[in-house]
Coordinates of C-alpha atoms and ligand atoms in Angstrom, one line a residue:
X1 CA -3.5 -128.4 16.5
X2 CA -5.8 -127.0 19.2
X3 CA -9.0 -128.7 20.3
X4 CA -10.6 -125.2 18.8
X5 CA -8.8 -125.5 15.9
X6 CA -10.6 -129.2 15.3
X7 CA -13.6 -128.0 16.6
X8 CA -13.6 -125.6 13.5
X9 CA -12.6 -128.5 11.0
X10 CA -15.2 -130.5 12.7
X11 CA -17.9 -128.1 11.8
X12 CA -16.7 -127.5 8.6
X13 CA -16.6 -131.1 7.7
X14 CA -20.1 -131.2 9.1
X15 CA -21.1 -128.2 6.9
X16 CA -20.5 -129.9 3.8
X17 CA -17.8 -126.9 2.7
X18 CA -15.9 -127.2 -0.4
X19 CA -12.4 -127.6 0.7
X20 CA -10.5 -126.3 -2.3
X21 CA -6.6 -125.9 -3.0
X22 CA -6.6 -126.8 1.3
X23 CA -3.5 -129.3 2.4
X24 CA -5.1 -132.6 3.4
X25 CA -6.6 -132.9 6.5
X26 CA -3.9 -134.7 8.4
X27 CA -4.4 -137.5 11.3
X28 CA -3.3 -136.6 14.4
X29 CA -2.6 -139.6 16.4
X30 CA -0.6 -139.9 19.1
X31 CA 0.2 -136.0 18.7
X32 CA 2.3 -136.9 15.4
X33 CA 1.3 -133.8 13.5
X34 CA 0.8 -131.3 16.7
X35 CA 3.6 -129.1 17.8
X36 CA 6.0 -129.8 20.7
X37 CA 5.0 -127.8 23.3
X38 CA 8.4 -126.4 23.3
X39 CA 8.2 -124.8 20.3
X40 CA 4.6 -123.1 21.9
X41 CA 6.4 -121.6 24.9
X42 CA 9.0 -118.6 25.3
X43 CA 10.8 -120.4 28.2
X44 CA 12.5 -123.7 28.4
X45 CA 10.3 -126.6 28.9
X46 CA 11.0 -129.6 30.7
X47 CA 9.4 -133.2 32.7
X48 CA 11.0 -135.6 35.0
X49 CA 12.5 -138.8 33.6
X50 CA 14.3 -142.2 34.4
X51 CA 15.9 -144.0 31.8
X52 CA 12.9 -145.6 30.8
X53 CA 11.6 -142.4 29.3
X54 CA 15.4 -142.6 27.1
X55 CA 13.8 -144.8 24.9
X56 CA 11.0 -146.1 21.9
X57 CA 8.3 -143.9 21.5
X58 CA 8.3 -142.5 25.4
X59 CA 11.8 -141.0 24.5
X60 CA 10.7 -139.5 20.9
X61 CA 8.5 -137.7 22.7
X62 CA 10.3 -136.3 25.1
X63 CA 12.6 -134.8 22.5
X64 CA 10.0 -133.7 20.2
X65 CA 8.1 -132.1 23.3
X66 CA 10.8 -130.7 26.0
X67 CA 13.8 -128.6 25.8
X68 CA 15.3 -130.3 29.2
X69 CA 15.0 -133.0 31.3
X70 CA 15.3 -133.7 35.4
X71 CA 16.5 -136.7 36.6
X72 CA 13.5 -137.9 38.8
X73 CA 15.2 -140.0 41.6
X74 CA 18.6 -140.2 39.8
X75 CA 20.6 -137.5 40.5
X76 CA 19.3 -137.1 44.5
X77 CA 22.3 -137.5 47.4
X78 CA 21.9 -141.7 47.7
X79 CA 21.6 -142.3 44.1
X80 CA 25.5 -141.7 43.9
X81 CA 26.8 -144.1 46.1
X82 CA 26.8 -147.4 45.7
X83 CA 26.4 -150.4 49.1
X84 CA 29.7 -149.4 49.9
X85 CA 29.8 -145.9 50.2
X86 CA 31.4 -145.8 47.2
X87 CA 31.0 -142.2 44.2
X88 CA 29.9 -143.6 41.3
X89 CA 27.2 -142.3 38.7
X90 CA 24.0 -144.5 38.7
X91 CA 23.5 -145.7 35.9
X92 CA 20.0 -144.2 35.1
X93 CA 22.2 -140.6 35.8
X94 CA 24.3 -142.1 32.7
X95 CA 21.2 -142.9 30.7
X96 CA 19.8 -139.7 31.3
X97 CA 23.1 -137.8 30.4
X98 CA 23.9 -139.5 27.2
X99 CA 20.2 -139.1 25.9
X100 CA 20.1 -135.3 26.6
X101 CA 23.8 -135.0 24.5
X102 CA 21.9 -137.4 22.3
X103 CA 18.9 -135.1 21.4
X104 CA 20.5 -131.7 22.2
X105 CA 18.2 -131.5 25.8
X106 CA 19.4 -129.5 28.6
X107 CA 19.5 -131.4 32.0
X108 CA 18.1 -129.6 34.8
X109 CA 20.3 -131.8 38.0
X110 CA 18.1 -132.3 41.3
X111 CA 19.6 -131.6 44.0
X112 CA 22.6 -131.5 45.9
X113 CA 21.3 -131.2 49.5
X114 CA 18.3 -132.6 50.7
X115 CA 16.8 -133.8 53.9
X116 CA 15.2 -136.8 52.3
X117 CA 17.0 -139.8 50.1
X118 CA 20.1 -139.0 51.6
X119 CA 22.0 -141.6 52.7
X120 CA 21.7 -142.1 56.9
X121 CA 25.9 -142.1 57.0
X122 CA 26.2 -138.7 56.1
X123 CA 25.3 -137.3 59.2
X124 CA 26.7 -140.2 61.3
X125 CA 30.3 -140.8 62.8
X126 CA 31.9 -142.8 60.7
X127 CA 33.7 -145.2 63.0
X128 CA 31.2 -145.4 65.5
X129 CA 28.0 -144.8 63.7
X130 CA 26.5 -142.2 66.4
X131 CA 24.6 -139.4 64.9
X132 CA 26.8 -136.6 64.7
X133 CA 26.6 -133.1 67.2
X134 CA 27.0 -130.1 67.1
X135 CA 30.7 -129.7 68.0
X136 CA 33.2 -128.0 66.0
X137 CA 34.6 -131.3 65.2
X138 CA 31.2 -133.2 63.8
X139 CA 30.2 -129.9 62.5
X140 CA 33.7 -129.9 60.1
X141 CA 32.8 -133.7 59.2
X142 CA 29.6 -133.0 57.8
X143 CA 30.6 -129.5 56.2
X144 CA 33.7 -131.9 54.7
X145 CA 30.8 -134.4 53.9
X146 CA 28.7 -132.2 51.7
X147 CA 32.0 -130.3 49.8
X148 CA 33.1 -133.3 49.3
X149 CA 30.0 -134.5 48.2
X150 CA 29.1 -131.6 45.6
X151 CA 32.3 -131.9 44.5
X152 CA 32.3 -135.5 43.2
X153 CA 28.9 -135.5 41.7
X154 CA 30.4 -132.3 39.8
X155 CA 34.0 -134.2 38.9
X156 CA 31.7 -137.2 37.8
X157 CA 29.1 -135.5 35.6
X158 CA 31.9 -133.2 33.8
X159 CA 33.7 -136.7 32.9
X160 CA 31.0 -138.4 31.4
X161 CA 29.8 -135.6 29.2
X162 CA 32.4 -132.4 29.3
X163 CA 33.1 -129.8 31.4
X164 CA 30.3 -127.1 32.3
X165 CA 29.8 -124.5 29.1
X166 CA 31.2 -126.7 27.2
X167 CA 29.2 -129.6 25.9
X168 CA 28.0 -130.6 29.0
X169 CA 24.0 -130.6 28.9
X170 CA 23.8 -129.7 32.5
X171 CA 23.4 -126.1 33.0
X172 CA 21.0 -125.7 36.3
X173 CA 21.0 -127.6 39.6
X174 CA 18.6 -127.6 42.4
X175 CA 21.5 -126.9 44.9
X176 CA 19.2 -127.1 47.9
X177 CA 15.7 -128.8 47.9
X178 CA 13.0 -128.1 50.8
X179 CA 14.6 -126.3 53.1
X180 CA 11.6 -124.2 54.1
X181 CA 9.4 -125.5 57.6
X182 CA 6.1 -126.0 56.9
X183 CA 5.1 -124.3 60.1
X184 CA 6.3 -121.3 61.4
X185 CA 9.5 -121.8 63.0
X186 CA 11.4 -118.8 64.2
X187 CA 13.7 -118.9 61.2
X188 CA 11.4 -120.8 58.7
X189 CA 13.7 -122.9 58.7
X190 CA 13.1 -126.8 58.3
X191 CA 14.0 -128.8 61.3
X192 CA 16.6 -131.2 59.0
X193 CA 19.4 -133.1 60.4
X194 CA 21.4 -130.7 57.9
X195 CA 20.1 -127.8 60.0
X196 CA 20.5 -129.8 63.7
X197 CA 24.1 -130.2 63.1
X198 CA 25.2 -127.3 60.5
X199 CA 21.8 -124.6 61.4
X200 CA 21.5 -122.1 58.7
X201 CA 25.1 -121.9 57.3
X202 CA 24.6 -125.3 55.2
X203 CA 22.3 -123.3 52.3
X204 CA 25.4 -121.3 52.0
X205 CA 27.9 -123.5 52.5
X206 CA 26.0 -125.6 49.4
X207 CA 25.8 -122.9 47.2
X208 CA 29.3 -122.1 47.6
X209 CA 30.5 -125.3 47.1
X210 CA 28.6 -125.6 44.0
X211 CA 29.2 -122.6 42.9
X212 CA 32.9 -123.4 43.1
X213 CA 32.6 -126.8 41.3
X214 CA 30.4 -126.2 38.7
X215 CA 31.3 -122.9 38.2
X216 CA 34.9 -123.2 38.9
X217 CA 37.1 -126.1 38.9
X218 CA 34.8 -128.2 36.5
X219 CA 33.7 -125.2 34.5
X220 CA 35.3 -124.6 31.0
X221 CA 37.8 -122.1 30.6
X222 CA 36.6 -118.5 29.8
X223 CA 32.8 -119.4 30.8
X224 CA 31.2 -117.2 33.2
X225 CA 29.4 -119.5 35.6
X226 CA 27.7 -122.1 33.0
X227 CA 25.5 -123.8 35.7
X228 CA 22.5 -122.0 36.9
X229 CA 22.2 -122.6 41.1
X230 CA 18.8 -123.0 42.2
X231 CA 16.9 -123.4 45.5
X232 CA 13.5 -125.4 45.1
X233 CA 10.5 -126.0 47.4
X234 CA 6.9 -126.8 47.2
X235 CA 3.6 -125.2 48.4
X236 CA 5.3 -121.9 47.5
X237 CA 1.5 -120.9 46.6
X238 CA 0.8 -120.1 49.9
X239 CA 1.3 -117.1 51.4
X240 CA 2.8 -118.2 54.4
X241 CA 5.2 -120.6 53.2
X242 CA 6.3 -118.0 50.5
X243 CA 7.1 -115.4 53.5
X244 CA 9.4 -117.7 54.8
X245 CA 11.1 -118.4 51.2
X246 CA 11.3 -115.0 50.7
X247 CA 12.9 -114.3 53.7
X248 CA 15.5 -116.7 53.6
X249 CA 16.3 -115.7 50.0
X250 CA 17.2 -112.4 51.0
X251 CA 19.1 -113.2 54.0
X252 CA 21.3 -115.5 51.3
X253 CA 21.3 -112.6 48.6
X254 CA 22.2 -110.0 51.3
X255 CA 25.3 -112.3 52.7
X256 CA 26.1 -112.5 49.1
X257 CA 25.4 -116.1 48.3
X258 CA 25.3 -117.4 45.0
X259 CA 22.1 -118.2 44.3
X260 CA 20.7 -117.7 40.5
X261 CA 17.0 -118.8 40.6
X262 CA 14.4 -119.9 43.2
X263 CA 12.2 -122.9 42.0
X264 CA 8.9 -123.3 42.8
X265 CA 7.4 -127.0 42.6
X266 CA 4.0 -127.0 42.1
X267 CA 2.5 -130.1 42.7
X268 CA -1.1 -128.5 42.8
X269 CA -4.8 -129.9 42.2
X270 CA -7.9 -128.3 40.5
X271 CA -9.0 -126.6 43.3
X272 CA -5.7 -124.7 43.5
X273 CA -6.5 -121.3 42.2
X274 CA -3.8 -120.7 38.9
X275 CA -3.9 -117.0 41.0
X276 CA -2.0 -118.5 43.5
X277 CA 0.9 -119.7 41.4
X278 CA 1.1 -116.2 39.7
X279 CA 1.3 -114.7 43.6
X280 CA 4.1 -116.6 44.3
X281 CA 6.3 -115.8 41.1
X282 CA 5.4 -112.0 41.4
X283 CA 6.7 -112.3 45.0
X284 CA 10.1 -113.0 43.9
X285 CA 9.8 -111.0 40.9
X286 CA 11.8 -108.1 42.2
X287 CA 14.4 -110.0 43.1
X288 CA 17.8 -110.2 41.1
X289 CA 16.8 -113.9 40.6
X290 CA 15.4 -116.0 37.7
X291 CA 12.7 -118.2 38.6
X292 CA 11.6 -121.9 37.7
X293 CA 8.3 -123.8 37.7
X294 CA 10.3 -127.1 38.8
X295 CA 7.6 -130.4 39.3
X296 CA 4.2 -129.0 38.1
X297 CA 1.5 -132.0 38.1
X298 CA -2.1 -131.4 38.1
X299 CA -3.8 -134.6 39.6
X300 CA -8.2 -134.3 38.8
X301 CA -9.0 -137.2 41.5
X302 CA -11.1 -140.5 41.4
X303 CA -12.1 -141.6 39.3
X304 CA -10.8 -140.2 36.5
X305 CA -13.9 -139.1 34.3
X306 CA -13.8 -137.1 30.7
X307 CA -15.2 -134.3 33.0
X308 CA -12.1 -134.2 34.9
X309 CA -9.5 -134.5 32.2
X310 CA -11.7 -131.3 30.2
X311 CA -11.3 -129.4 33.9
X312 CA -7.7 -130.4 33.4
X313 CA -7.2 -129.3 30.6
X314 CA -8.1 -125.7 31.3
X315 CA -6.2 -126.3 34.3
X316 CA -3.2 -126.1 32.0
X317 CA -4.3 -123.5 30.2
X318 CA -5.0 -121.2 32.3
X319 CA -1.6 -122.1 34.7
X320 CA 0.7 -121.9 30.9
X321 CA -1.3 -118.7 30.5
X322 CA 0.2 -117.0 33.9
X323 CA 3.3 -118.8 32.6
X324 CA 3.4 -116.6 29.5
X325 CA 2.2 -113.6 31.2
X326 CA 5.7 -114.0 33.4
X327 CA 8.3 -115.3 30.9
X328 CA 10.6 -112.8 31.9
X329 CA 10.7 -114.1 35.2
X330 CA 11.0 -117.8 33.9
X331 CA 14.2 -119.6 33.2
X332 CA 12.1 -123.0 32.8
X333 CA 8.7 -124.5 33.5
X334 CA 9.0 -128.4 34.0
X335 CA 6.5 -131.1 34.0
X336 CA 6.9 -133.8 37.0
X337 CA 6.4 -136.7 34.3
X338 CA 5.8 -137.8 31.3
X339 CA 2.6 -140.4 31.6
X340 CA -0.1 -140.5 33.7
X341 CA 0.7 -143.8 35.5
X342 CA 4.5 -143.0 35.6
X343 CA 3.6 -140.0 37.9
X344 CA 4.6 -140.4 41.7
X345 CA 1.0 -139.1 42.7
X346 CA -0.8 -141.3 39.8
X347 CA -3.2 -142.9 42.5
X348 CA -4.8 -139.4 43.1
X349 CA -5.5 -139.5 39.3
X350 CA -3.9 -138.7 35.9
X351 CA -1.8 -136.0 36.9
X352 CA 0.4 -135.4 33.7
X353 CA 0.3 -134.3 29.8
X354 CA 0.4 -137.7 28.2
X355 CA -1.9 -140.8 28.5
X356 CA -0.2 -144.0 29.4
X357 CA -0.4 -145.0 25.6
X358 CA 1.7 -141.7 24.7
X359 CA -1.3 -139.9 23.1
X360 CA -1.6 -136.2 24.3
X361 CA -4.3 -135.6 26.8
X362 CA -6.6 -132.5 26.9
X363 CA -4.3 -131.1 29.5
X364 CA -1.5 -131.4 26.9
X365 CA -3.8 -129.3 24.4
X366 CA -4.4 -126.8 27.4
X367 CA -0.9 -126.0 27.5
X368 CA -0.6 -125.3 23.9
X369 CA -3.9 -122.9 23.8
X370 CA -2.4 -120.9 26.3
X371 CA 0.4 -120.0 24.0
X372 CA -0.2 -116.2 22.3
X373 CA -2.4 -116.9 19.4
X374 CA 0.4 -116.8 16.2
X375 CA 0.1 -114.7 13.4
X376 CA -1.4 -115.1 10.1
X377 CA -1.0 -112.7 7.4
X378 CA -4.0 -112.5 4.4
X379 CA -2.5 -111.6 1.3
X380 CA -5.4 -111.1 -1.9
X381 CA -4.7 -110.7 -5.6
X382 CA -7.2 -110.4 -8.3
X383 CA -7.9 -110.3 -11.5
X384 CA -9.9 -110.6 -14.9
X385 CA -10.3 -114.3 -16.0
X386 CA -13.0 -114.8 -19.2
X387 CA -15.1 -112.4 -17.5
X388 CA -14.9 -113.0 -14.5
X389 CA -13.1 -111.4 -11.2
X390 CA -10.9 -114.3 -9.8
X391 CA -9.9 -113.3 -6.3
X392 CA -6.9 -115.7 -4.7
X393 CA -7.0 -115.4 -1.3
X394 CA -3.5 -116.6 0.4
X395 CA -2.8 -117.1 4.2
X396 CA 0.1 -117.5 5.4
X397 CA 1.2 -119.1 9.1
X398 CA 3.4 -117.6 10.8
X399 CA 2.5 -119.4 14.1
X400 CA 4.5 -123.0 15.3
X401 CA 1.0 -124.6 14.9
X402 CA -1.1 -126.0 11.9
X403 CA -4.2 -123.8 11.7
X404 CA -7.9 -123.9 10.6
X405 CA -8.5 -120.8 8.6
X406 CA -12.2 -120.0 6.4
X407 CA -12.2 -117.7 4.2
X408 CA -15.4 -116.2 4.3
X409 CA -16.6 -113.8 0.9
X410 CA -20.2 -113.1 -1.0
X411 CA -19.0 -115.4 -3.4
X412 CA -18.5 -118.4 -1.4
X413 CA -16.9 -119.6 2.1
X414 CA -13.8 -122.0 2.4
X415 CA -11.9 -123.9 4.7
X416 CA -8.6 -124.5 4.9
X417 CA -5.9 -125.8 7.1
X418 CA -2.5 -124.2 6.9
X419 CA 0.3 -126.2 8.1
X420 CA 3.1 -124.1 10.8
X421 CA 5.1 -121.8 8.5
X422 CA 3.8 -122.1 5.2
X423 CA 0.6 -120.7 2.7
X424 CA -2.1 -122.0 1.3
X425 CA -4.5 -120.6 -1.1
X426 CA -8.2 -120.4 -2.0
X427 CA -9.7 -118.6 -4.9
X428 CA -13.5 -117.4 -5.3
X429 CA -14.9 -116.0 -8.6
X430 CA -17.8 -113.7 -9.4
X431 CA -19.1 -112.5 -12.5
X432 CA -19.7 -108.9 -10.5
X433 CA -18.2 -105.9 -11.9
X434 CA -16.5 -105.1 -9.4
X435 CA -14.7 -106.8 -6.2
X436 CA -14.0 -104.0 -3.3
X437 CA -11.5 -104.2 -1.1
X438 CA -11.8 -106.3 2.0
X439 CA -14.7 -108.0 0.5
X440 CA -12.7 -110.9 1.2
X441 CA -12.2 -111.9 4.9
X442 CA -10.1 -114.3 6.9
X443 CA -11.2 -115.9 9.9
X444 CA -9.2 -118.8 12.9
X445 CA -9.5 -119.5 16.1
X446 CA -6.0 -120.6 15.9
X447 CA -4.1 -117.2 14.3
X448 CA -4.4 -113.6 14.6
X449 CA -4.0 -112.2 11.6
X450 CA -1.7 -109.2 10.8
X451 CA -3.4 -106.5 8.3
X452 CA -0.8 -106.6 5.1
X453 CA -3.8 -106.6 2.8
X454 CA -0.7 -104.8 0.4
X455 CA -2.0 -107.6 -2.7
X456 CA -5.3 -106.9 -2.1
X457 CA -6.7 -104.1 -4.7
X458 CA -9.8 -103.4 -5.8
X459 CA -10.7 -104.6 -9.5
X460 CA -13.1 -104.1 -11.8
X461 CA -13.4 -106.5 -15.0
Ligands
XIL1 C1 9.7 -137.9 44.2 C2 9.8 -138.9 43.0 O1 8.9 -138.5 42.0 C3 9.4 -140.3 43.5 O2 9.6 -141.3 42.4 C4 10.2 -140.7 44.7 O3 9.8 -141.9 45.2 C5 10.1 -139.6 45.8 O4 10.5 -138.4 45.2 N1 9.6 -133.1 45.7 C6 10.8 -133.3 45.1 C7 11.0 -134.5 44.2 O5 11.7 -132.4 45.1 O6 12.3 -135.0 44.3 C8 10.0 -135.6 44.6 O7 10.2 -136.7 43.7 C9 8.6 -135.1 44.7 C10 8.5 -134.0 45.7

């Protein structure tokens, strides 16, 4: 339910109204009786999890409120090897996996290729621990390296849970992760050891590799490319930095590289104007790529004050609002988190949906007013009863939300809530001769209401 929509019950309790032939007023703590906000949002919806959001109530609601889930540290180039250099799957990576089969989630991997928690001994001589150069030799080792690599964490994630397209929850990876300089080299390029030894060629290199395990050899028969290959980087909201994405995405696009989606992080603050994350989708808009909101947080500062967590909330709103207003663009919009104190920038202050004690925060209500207001539809019959007109009023939700709805006539107001999907009536009677049509009105902050009025007729008695 949204804060509007209490607001309105609030008032109405206040008021004293009858509430007649309305469903009880239900309780709404910890968010039981809201909606997930998957079920607000056109595009996939996801947060950032170790296995300690896989369980108790932290895990029910991350099933009830996400379509898909990121490993946060699990799935990154050192999680899969153990002290001896050894592939294996973390076990958090296994947590995460079996809890998305679990509760039908997708898994959005992160990442293949990055510059940070990587282990040092990729990009080192194995025998005599120098860094590596740029020869042809050292530059074959590392290309090896990184196939090799992509390759395993593909082999090992299509054993534990199925092949690609077929079972497997994974169906998008972060292929590359921050490979955009933060200042304006020549190229845009960040100075990584990837780039010192490989330059440029190891964004392709990556995505081909990927492209060939996971949508190749450890793809299921007959499925045209299951996994979804993204590139992801932050502080794509300003202008500068975006230029430099941009660029390099169609330098990989032109050379024909597989890339499917660019992700765009978005670990913003308050003071980030929401315009700013709309500039940077649009940028890539025209592109032949799909596009992902990949770590959104919204940290309000300290201390954190009910002022700040209202400003948050709006925050939300107004950021899921742009959302909506480019769901064509989107292929998922993930949150980097589930609690407050969970979050990796928690000390800059309560940067995520849900309080530390599960219960939704404003910002979580933010995000579901920004959904498109559902429809209602008002359906009226009346007749003669002893004299009098009896007019029942029914309204019915189509929306994914419960709903605050008064009925509002010369004969007397009501409220009602109206639970997601279903109808609830009200009837008013008058000992006037005559009822006209659209006497009778509806009003919600929660629903828009459609204009089938086809029960409604005028009587006279
Ligand atoms: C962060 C995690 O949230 C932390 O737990 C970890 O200590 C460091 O990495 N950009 C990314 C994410 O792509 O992988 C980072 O995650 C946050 C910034």
């Amino acid at each position: 339910m949204t804060s509007a929509g209490r607001r309105l019950l609030a008032s109405a309790a206040a008021m004293l109204l009858a509430v007649s032939m309305a469903s009880a007023v239900e309780s709404a703590s910890a968010g039981e009786t809201d909606p997930g906000v998957k079920d607000t949002t056109p595009f996939a919806v996801g947060v950032a999890i170790d296995q300690r959001e896989t369980t108790g109530t932290a895990g029910v609601l991350v099933a009830r409120n996400f379509d898909q889930v990121t490993a946060e540290n699990h799935m990154k180039p050192d999680a899969w090897y153990d002290g001896q250099r050894s592939l294996r799957m973390h076990p958090q990576a296994a947590a995460i996996l079996d809890f998305a089969s679990a509760h039908d989630l997708h898994v959005y991997g992160h990442t293949l290729v990055w510059y940070q928690q990587t282990p040092a001994w990729f990009f080192q001589n194995a025998s005599s621990g120098q860094a590596l150069g740029t020869s042809d030799a050292d530059r074959a080792v590392l290309r090896e390296r990184m196939r090799t690599h992509i390759f395993g964490v593909a082999r090992l994630l299509s054993e534990r849970s199925g092949l690609f397209g077929a079972g497997n929850p994974v169906n998008a990876f972060d292929v590359v992760n921050e490979v955009i300089s933060d200042g304006p080299e020549s190229d845009g390029l960040r100075r990584s050891e990837w780039y010192r030894i490989l330059g440029e060629e190891y964004i392709d290199l990556a995505f081909r590799y990927a492209d060939e395990a996971f949508n190749g050899v450890y793809a299921a028969p007959g499925v045209h490319r299951p996994v979804k290959l993204f590139i992801n980087d932050y502080n794509t909201e300003y202008a500068s930095k975006r230029a430099r994405y941009l660029a390099l995405v169609d330098r990989l696009l032109a050379r024909g590289v597989p890339v499917d989606g660019v992700g765009h992080q978005f670990h913003v603050g308050l003071t980030t104007p929401v315009d700013a994350m709309a500039q940077a989708i649009d940028a890539f808009a025209s592109r032949p790529v799909t596009q992902a909101v990949t770590e959104l947080d919204v940290p309000v500062g300290t201390p954190v004050t009910a002022e700040r967590l209202e400003a948050q909330r709006t925050y939300y709103r107004d950021a899921f609002a742009v959302f909506h207003a480019r769901a064509s663009s989107l292929y998922s919009v993930s949150v980097w988190g589930l609690t407050d104190s969970r979050s990796w920038r928690a000390k800059d202050g309560a940067p995520l949906l849900f309080a530390d004690d599960y219960s939704p925060k404003p910002a979580f209500y933010g995000v579901l007013e920004a959904a498109p207001a559902p429809t209602g539809v008002l359906n009226a019959t009346t007749r003669c009863v002893a004299g009098r007109i009896v007019v029942v009023t029914t309204v019915e939700n189509r929306g994914a939300s419960a709903a605050a709805v008064t009925v509002t006539s010369p004969y007397g107001s009501r409220a009602l809530r109206v639970a997601a999907g279903t109808k609830a009536s009200v009837a008013v009677s008058t000992r006037a001769a005559t009822v006209p049509v659209g006497e009778v009105t509806v009003s919600s902050t929660d629903l828009v209401f459609g204009t089938d009025r086809s029960g409604y007729a005028a009587v006279t008695c």
